[in-house]
mmCIF file of C-alpha atoms in Angstrom:
data_model
loop_
_atom_site.group_PDB
_atom_site.id
_atom_site.type_symbol
_atom_site.label_atom_id
_atom_site.label_comp_id
_atom_site.label_asym_id
_atom_site.label_seq_id
_atom_site.Cartn_x
_atom_site.Cartn_y
_atom_site.Cartn_z
ATOM 1 C CA ASP A 1 24.114 9.710 -17.679
ATOM 2 C CA LEU A 2 20.899 8.256 -19.086
ATOM 3 C CA THR A 3 20.804 10.900 -21.800
ATOM 4 C CA ASN A 4 23.987 9.402 -23.275
ATOM 5 C CA PHE A 5 22.116 6.979 -25.495
ATOM 6 C CA ASP A 6 25.246 5.440 -27.024
ATOM 7 C CA LEU A 7 26.605 4.525 -23.599
ATOM 8 C CA LEU A 8 23.205 3.299 -22.437
ATOM 9 C CA THR A 9 22.867 1.086 -25.494
ATOM 10 C CA LYS A 10 26.313 -0.433 -24.931
ATOM 11 C CA LEU A 11 25.444 -1.088 -21.275
ATOM 12 C CA PHE A 12 22.245 -2.864 -22.279
ATOM 13 C CA GLU A 13 23.955 -5.000 -24.872
ATOM 14 C CA SER A 14 26.765 -6.004 -22.496
ATOM 15 C CA PHE A 15 24.533 -6.660 -19.480
ATOM 16 C CA ASN A 16 21.632 -8.253 -21.398
ATOM 17 C CA PRO A 17 18.998 -7.951 -18.622
ATOM 18 C CA ASN A 18 15.729 -9.873 -18.423
ATOM 19 C CA VAL A 19 13.833 -7.046 -16.723
ATOM 20 C CA VAL A 20 14.460 -3.322 -16.355
ATOM 21 C CA VAL A 21 12.783 -1.318 -13.580
ATOM 22 C CA HIS A 22 12.793 2.288 -14.768
ATOM 23 C CA ALA A 23 12.517 4.526 -11.706
ATOM 24 C CA ALA A 24 14.847 7.317 -12.836
ATOM 25 C CA ALA A 25 13.181 10.693 -13.320
ATOM 26 C CA ILE A 26 13.101 14.312 -12.354
ATOM 27 C CA SER A 27 10.462 13.320 -9.848
ATOM 28 C CA ASN A 28 9.939 16.350 -7.616
ATOM 29 C CA PRO A 29 7.150 18.521 -9.080
ATOM 30 C CA ASN A 30 8.631 21.646 -7.491
ATOM 31 C CA ALA A 31 12.117 20.881 -8.815
ATOM 32 C CA ALA A 32 10.688 20.268 -12.277
ATOM 33 C CA MET A 33 9.094 23.724 -12.212
ATOM 34 C CA GLN A 34 12.505 25.321 -11.658
ATOM 35 C CA LEU A 35 14.130 23.624 -14.653
ATOM 36 C CA PRO A 36 13.786 24.321 -18.371
ATOM 37 C CA ALA A 37 10.925 22.214 -19.714
ATOM 38 C CA LYS A 38 13.214 20.692 -22.347
ATOM 39 C CA ASP A 39 15.482 19.277 -19.615
ATOM 40 C CA VAL A 40 12.569 17.662 -17.787
ATOM 41 C CA TYR A 41 11.269 16.307 -21.099
ATOM 42 C CA ALA A 42 14.710 14.907 -21.973
ATOM 43 C CA ILE A 43 14.884 12.831 -18.774
ATOM 44 C CA ASN A 44 11.264 11.895 -18.223
ATOM 45 C CA VAL A 45 10.195 11.321 -21.827
ATOM 46 C CA LYS A 46 13.112 10.873 -24.230
ATOM 47 C CA VAL A 47 15.080 8.584 -21.901
ATOM 48 C CA THR A 48 11.947 6.537 -21.261
ATOM 49 C CA GLU A 49 11.289 6.181 -24.984
ATOM 50 C CA HIS A 50 14.888 5.116 -25.621
ATOM 51 C CA LEU A 51 14.742 2.540 -22.819
ATOM 52 C CA ALA A 52 11.524 1.151 -24.282
ATOM 53 C CA LYS A 53 13.147 0.799 -27.707
ATOM 54 C CA LEU A 54 16.158 -0.966 -26.191
ATOM 55 C CA CYS A 55 13.872 -3.312 -24.270
ATOM 56 C CA GLU A 56 11.867 -4.050 -27.412
ATOM 57 C CA LYS A 57 15.037 -4.730 -29.410
ATOM 58 C CA LEU A 58 16.490 -7.106 -26.815
ATOM 59 C CA SER A 59 13.179 -8.707 -25.679
ATOM 60 C CA VAL A 60 13.435 -7.225 -22.182
ATOM 61 C CA LYS A 61 10.463 -6.509 -19.932
ATOM 62 C CA LEU A 62 10.164 -2.862 -18.847
ATOM 63 C CA ILE A 63 8.611 -1.902 -15.523
ATOM 64 C CA TYR A 64 7.984 1.848 -15.541
ATOM 65 C CA LEU A 65 7.241 3.868 -12.426
ATOM 66 C CA SER A 66 4.747 6.531 -13.422
ATOM 67 C CA THR A 67 2.763 8.616 -10.911
ATOM 68 C CA ASP A 68 -0.688 8.971 -9.373
ATOM 69 C CA LEU A 69 -0.455 12.654 -10.336
ATOM 70 C CA VAL A 70 -1.454 11.816 -13.924
ATOM 71 C CA TYR A 71 -5.066 11.651 -12.695
ATOM 72 C CA ALA A 72 -7.374 14.658 -12.803
ATOM 73 C CA GLY A 73 -7.465 14.851 -9.024
ATOM 74 C CA TYR A 74 -10.898 16.399 -8.684
ATOM 75 C CA ARG A 75 -13.253 13.686 -9.947
ATOM 76 C CA GLY A 76 -13.790 11.658 -6.793
ATOM 77 C CA SER A 77 -11.632 9.335 -4.769
ATOM 78 C CA MET A 78 -10.189 5.816 -4.987
ATOM 79 C CA LEU A 79 -9.733 6.175 -8.733
ATOM 80 C CA LYS A 80 -9.490 3.156 -11.022
ATOM 81 C CA GLU A 81 -7.001 2.816 -13.868
ATOM 82 C CA ASP A 82 -9.532 4.040 -16.443
ATOM 83 C CA ALA A 83 -10.204 7.324 -14.614
ATOM 84 C CA LYS A 84 -9.728 10.651 -16.394
ATOM 85 C CA LEU A 85 -6.083 11.620 -16.933
ATOM 86 C CA ILE A 86 -5.411 15.355 -16.643
ATOM 87 C CA PRO A 87 -1.870 16.008 -15.362
ATOM 88 C CA ILE A 88 -1.596 19.583 -14.060
ATOM 89 C CA SER A 89 2.161 19.800 -13.462
ATOM 90 C CA LEU A 90 5.087 19.516 -15.868
ATOM 91 C CA TYR A 91 6.322 16.504 -13.909
ATOM 92 C CA ALA A 92 2.999 14.654 -14.210
ATOM 93 C CA GLU A 93 2.623 15.631 -17.867
ATOM 94 C CA THR A 94 6.028 14.194 -18.761
ATOM 95 C CA LYS A 95 5.352 10.994 -16.816
ATOM 96 C CA LEU A 96 2.124 10.485 -18.758
ATOM 97 C CA LEU A 97 4.003 11.123 -22.002
ATOM 98 C CA GLY A 98 6.450 8.443 -20.863
ATOM 99 C CA GLU A 99 3.548 6.002 -20.522
ATOM 100 C CA ILE A 100 2.370 6.845 -24.030
ATOM 101 C CA LYS A 101 5.846 6.446 -25.536
ATOM 102 C CA ILE A 102 6.216 2.983 -23.993
ATOM 103 C CA LYS A 103 2.831 1.812 -25.268
ATOM 104 C CA ASN A 104 3.686 3.058 -28.740
ATOM 105 C CA VAL A 105 6.907 0.997 -28.801
ATOM 106 C CA PHE A 106 5.899 -2.476 -27.573
ATOM 107 C CA ASP A 107 3.677 -4.489 -25.246
ATOM 108 C CA ASN A 108 6.139 -6.139 -22.855
ATOM 109 C CA TYR A 109 5.679 -3.530 -20.140
ATOM 110 C CA ILE A 110 4.188 -2.919 -16.731
ATOM 111 C CA ILE A 111 3.273 0.693 -15.955
ATOM 112 C CA LEU A 112 2.928 1.409 -12.246
ATOM 113 C CA ARG A 113 1.110 4.638 -11.382
ATOM 114 C CA THR A 114 2.938 5.189 -8.148
ATOM 115 C CA ALA A 115 1.394 6.831 -5.088
ATOM 116 C CA LEU A 116 3.171 8.926 -2.479
ATOM 117 C CA LEU A 117 6.047 6.776 -1.222
ATOM 118 C CA TYR A 118 7.285 6.867 2.361
ATOM 119 C CA GLY A 119 9.975 5.070 4.298
ATOM 120 C CA ILE A 120 13.738 4.803 4.479
ATOM 121 C CA SER A 121 15.759 5.986 1.504
ATOM 122 C CA GLY A 122 18.442 3.643 0.250
ATOM 123 C CA THR A 123 20.627 6.619 -0.660
ATOM 124 C CA GLN A 124 22.236 9.532 1.163
ATOM 125 C CA THR A 125 19.197 11.665 0.319
ATOM 126 C CA ILE A 126 16.836 12.392 3.210
ATOM 127 C CA ASN A 127 13.277 12.097 1.944
ATOM 128 C CA HIS A 128 10.141 13.815 3.255
ATOM 129 C CA PHE A 129 9.185 10.947 5.553
ATOM 130 C CA GLN A 130 12.634 10.769 7.127
ATOM 131 C CA GLU A 131 12.732 14.537 7.608
ATOM 132 C CA MET A 132 9.300 14.446 9.259
ATOM 133 C CA HIS A 133 10.283 11.565 11.538
ATOM 134 C CA GLU A 134 13.533 13.244 12.572
ATOM 135 C CA ARG A 135 11.790 16.542 13.353
ATOM 136 C CA LEU A 136 9.135 14.788 15.425
ATOM 137 C CA LYS A 137 11.784 12.863 17.376
ATOM 138 C CA SER A 138 13.579 16.160 18.025
ATOM 139 C CA GLY A 139 10.415 17.859 19.275
ATOM 140 C CA LYS A 140 10.120 20.182 16.279
ATOM 141 C CA LEU A 141 6.919 21.241 14.539
ATOM 142 C CA VAL A 142 5.944 19.605 11.243
ATOM 143 C CA SER A 143 3.510 21.234 8.779
ATOM 144 C CA LEU A 144 1.405 18.832 6.716
ATOM 145 C CA PHE A 145 -1.402 19.241 4.177
ATOM 146 C CA THR A 146 -4.907 18.377 5.338
ATOM 147 C CA ASP A 147 -6.617 18.720 1.962
ATOM 148 C CA GLN A 148 -4.664 16.537 -0.458
ATOM 149 C CA TYR A 149 -5.587 12.852 -0.426
ATOM 150 C CA ARG A 150 -3.484 9.970 -1.709
ATOM 151 C CA THR A 151 -2.981 6.264 -1.027
ATOM 152 C CA PRO A 152 0.615 6.169 0.310
ATOM 153 C CA LEU A 153 2.799 3.114 -0.159
ATOM 154 C CA ALA A 154 5.836 2.188 1.937
ATOM 155 C CA LEU A 155 9.115 1.965 0.047
ATOM 156 C CA HIS A 156 9.949 -1.501 1.334
ATOM 157 C CA ASP A 157 6.461 -2.707 0.389
ATOM 158 C CA ALA A 158 6.822 -1.182 -3.079
ATOM 159 C CA ALA A 159 10.084 -3.068 -3.605
ATOM 160 C CA ARG A 160 8.485 -6.335 -2.469
ATOM 161 C CA ILE A 161 5.510 -5.853 -4.786
ATOM 162 C CA ILE A 162 7.737 -5.102 -7.779
ATOM 163 C CA ARG A 163 9.594 -8.343 -7.073
ATOM 164 C CA GLU A 164 6.273 -10.207 -7.007
ATOM 165 C CA ILE A 165 5.229 -8.615 -10.299
ATOM 166 C CA ILE A 166 8.478 -9.829 -11.868
ATOM 167 C CA GLN A 167 8.026 -13.320 -10.438
ATOM 168 C CA LYS A 168 4.449 -13.519 -11.735
ATOM 169 C CA ASP A 169 5.670 -12.501 -15.215
ATOM 170 C CA LEU A 170 2.894 -9.978 -15.807
ATOM 171 C CA LYS A 171 2.917 -7.919 -19.006
ATOM 172 C CA THR A 172 0.949 -5.230 -20.839
ATOM 173 C CA GLU A 173 -0.579 -3.899 -17.644
ATOM 174 C CA THR A 174 -1.133 -0.385 -16.336
ATOM 175 C CA LEU A 175 -1.673 -0.684 -12.598
ATOM 176 C CA ASN A 176 -2.435 1.639 -9.730
ATOM 177 C CA PHE A 177 0.525 1.216 -7.393
ATOM 178 C CA GLY A 178 -0.459 2.468 -3.973
ATOM 179 C CA GLY A 179 -1.478 1.490 -0.489
ATOM 180 C CA LEU A 180 -4.790 0.479 1.006
ATOM 181 C CA GLU A 181 -5.794 3.676 2.794
ATOM 182 C CA ARG A 182 -6.902 7.085 1.518
ATOM 183 C CA VAL A 183 -5.259 9.665 3.769
ATOM 184 C CA SER A 184 -3.981 13.226 3.738
ATOM 185 C CA ARG A 185 -0.353 13.920 4.620
ATOM 186 C CA PHE A 186 -1.591 15.183 7.992
ATOM 187 C CA GLU A 187 -3.459 11.934 8.646
ATOM 188 C CA LEU A 188 -0.360 9.993 7.604
ATOM 189 C CA GLY A 189 1.600 12.025 10.152
ATOM 190 C CA GLU A 190 -0.968 11.158 12.823
ATOM 191 C CA ILE A 191 -0.607 7.438 12.094
ATOM 192 C CA VAL A 192 3.183 7.761 12.293
ATOM 193 C CA CYS A 193 2.892 9.512 15.665
ATOM 194 C CA ASP A 194 0.418 6.975 17.056
ATOM 195 C CA THR A 195 2.465 3.994 15.885
ATOM 196 C CA ALA A 196 5.925 5.335 16.752
ATOM 197 C CA LYS A 197 4.752 6.923 20.050
ATOM 198 C CA LEU A 198 5.590 10.473 18.975
ATOM 199 C CA ASP A 199 3.839 13.719 19.955
ATOM 200 C CA LYS A 200 0.882 14.488 17.671
ATOM 201 C CA ASN A 201 0.760 18.034 19.046
ATOM 202 C CA LEU A 202 3.842 18.766 16.941
ATOM 203 C CA LEU A 203 1.788 18.330 13.762
ATOM 204 C CA GLN A 204 0.540 21.567 12.212
ATOM 205 C CA LYS A 205 -2.281 21.688 9.677
ATOM 206 C CA ILE A 206 -1.729 23.551 6.414
ATOM 207 C CA SER A 207 -3.831 23.850 3.258
ATOM 208 C CA LEU A 208 -3.029 23.737 -0.427
ATOM 209 C CA ASN A 209 -4.589 27.198 -0.496
ATOM 210 C CA ASP A 210 -1.623 28.428 1.544
ATOM 211 C CA LEU A 211 0.576 27.790 -1.520
ATOM 212 C CA PRO A 212 -1.282 29.395 -4.442
ATOM 213 C CA ASN A 213 1.477 28.705 -6.988
ATOM 214 C CA TYR A 214 1.898 25.056 -5.999
ATOM 215 C CA PRO A 215 0.522 22.755 -8.767
ATOM 216 C CA ALA A 216 -1.255 20.315 -6.489
ATOM 217 C CA VAL A 217 -4.240 18.027 -6.990
ATOM 218 C CA THR A 218 -6.737 17.519 -4.186
ATOM 219 C CA ASP A 219 -7.477 13.796 -4.471
ATOM 220 C CA VAL A 220 -5.536 11.186 -6.424
ATOM 221 C CA SER A 221 -6.268 8.310 -4.062
ATOM 222 C CA MET A 222 -6.301 5.102 -6.071
ATOM 223 C CA ASN A 223 -8.249 1.870 -6.132
ATOM 224 C CA THR A 224 -5.793 -1.050 -6.254
ATOM 225 C CA ASP A 225 -8.239 -3.903 -6.863
ATOM 226 C CA ARG A 226 -6.548 -4.668 -10.187
ATOM 227 C CA LEU A 227 -3.154 -5.052 -8.502
ATOM 228 C CA GLN A 228 -4.673 -7.257 -5.804
ATOM 229 C CA SER A 229 -6.403 -9.421 -8.418
ATOM 230 C CA PHE A 230 -2.971 -10.907 -9.164
ATOM 231 C CA GLY A 231 -2.651 -12.128 -5.581
ATOM 232 C CA ILE A 232 -0.593 -9.144 -4.446
ATOM 233 C CA LYS A 233 -1.369 -7.632 -1.047
ATOM 234 C CA GLN A 234 -0.115 -4.403 0.496
ATOM 235 C CA GLN A 235 0.627 -3.621 4.116
ATOM 236 C CA THR A 236 -1.539 -1.168 6.011
ATOM 237 C CA ILE A 237 0.176 2.087 6.976
ATOM 238 C CA GLU A 238 0.360 0.959 10.605
ATOM 239 C CA GLU A 239 1.952 -2.362 9.605
ATOM 240 C CA ALA A 240 4.442 -0.554 7.382
ATOM 241 C CA ILE A 241 5.406 1.960 10.098
ATOM 242 C CA ILE A 242 5.984 -0.886 12.562
ATOM 243 C CA HIS A 243 8.236 -2.550 9.963
ATOM 244 C CA ILE A 244 10.154 0.698 9.395
ATOM 245 C CA MET A 245 10.627 1.309 13.117
ATOM 246 C CA LYS A 246 11.837 -2.265 13.620
ATOM 247 C CA TYR A 247 14.174 -2.689 10.667
ATOM 248 C CA GLY A 248 15.451 0.706 9.630
ATOM 249 C CA THR A 249 16.176 4.302 10.503
ATOM 250 C CA HIS A 250 17.438 7.115 8.314
ATOM 251 C CA LYS A 251 20.908 6.539 9.748
#
């Protein structure tokens, strides 16, 4: 329970880490909408602030996974880190507040504005990519947005890049953390079908306009030149799908 600050502090002091990767959050925008705002704030903001203070106290580097959804989402594509920040969902708002809390505490941090992630979950939870892949393999229809653009990043590639960031000992950086290609979810589905030899006719196009109460941005695709300037390279979507098909399934 990350909200148990006494227990968390004792864990830190006993473990004495060199680096903490903070990926815990109420991370589903729809789920966040269903919860009291104070509960989302407690996890996404207060816990983050407490972790930052613990890291500052014990001279620990903090790597914080924020989100691409902090960007305005309507001011062009392939956004750089200095683009306008206008989070439109409670989830995105609390993640941006988490960034601010960290910066107010200390400077030994890396903030990663994380794109849509896809791949094989390391838990029992079936994520969107795995659900899509399973439905396609079973010959079932899959509905995907055609009008929201992001720069998706494979989970295994994200883990590798975080390891490289740790090894390079970067600090005081806010980085776009995404893939190389600007695609819609529908286009991502097409690449999956082409690469994994699945039936593209099972893909159905839907629009954000079909979900009027869904707090969605239209384009938060990100420019990752800053990340690459440190000698870090991402896989293409096709390369990542080949890796996923070769080394892992949701089972």
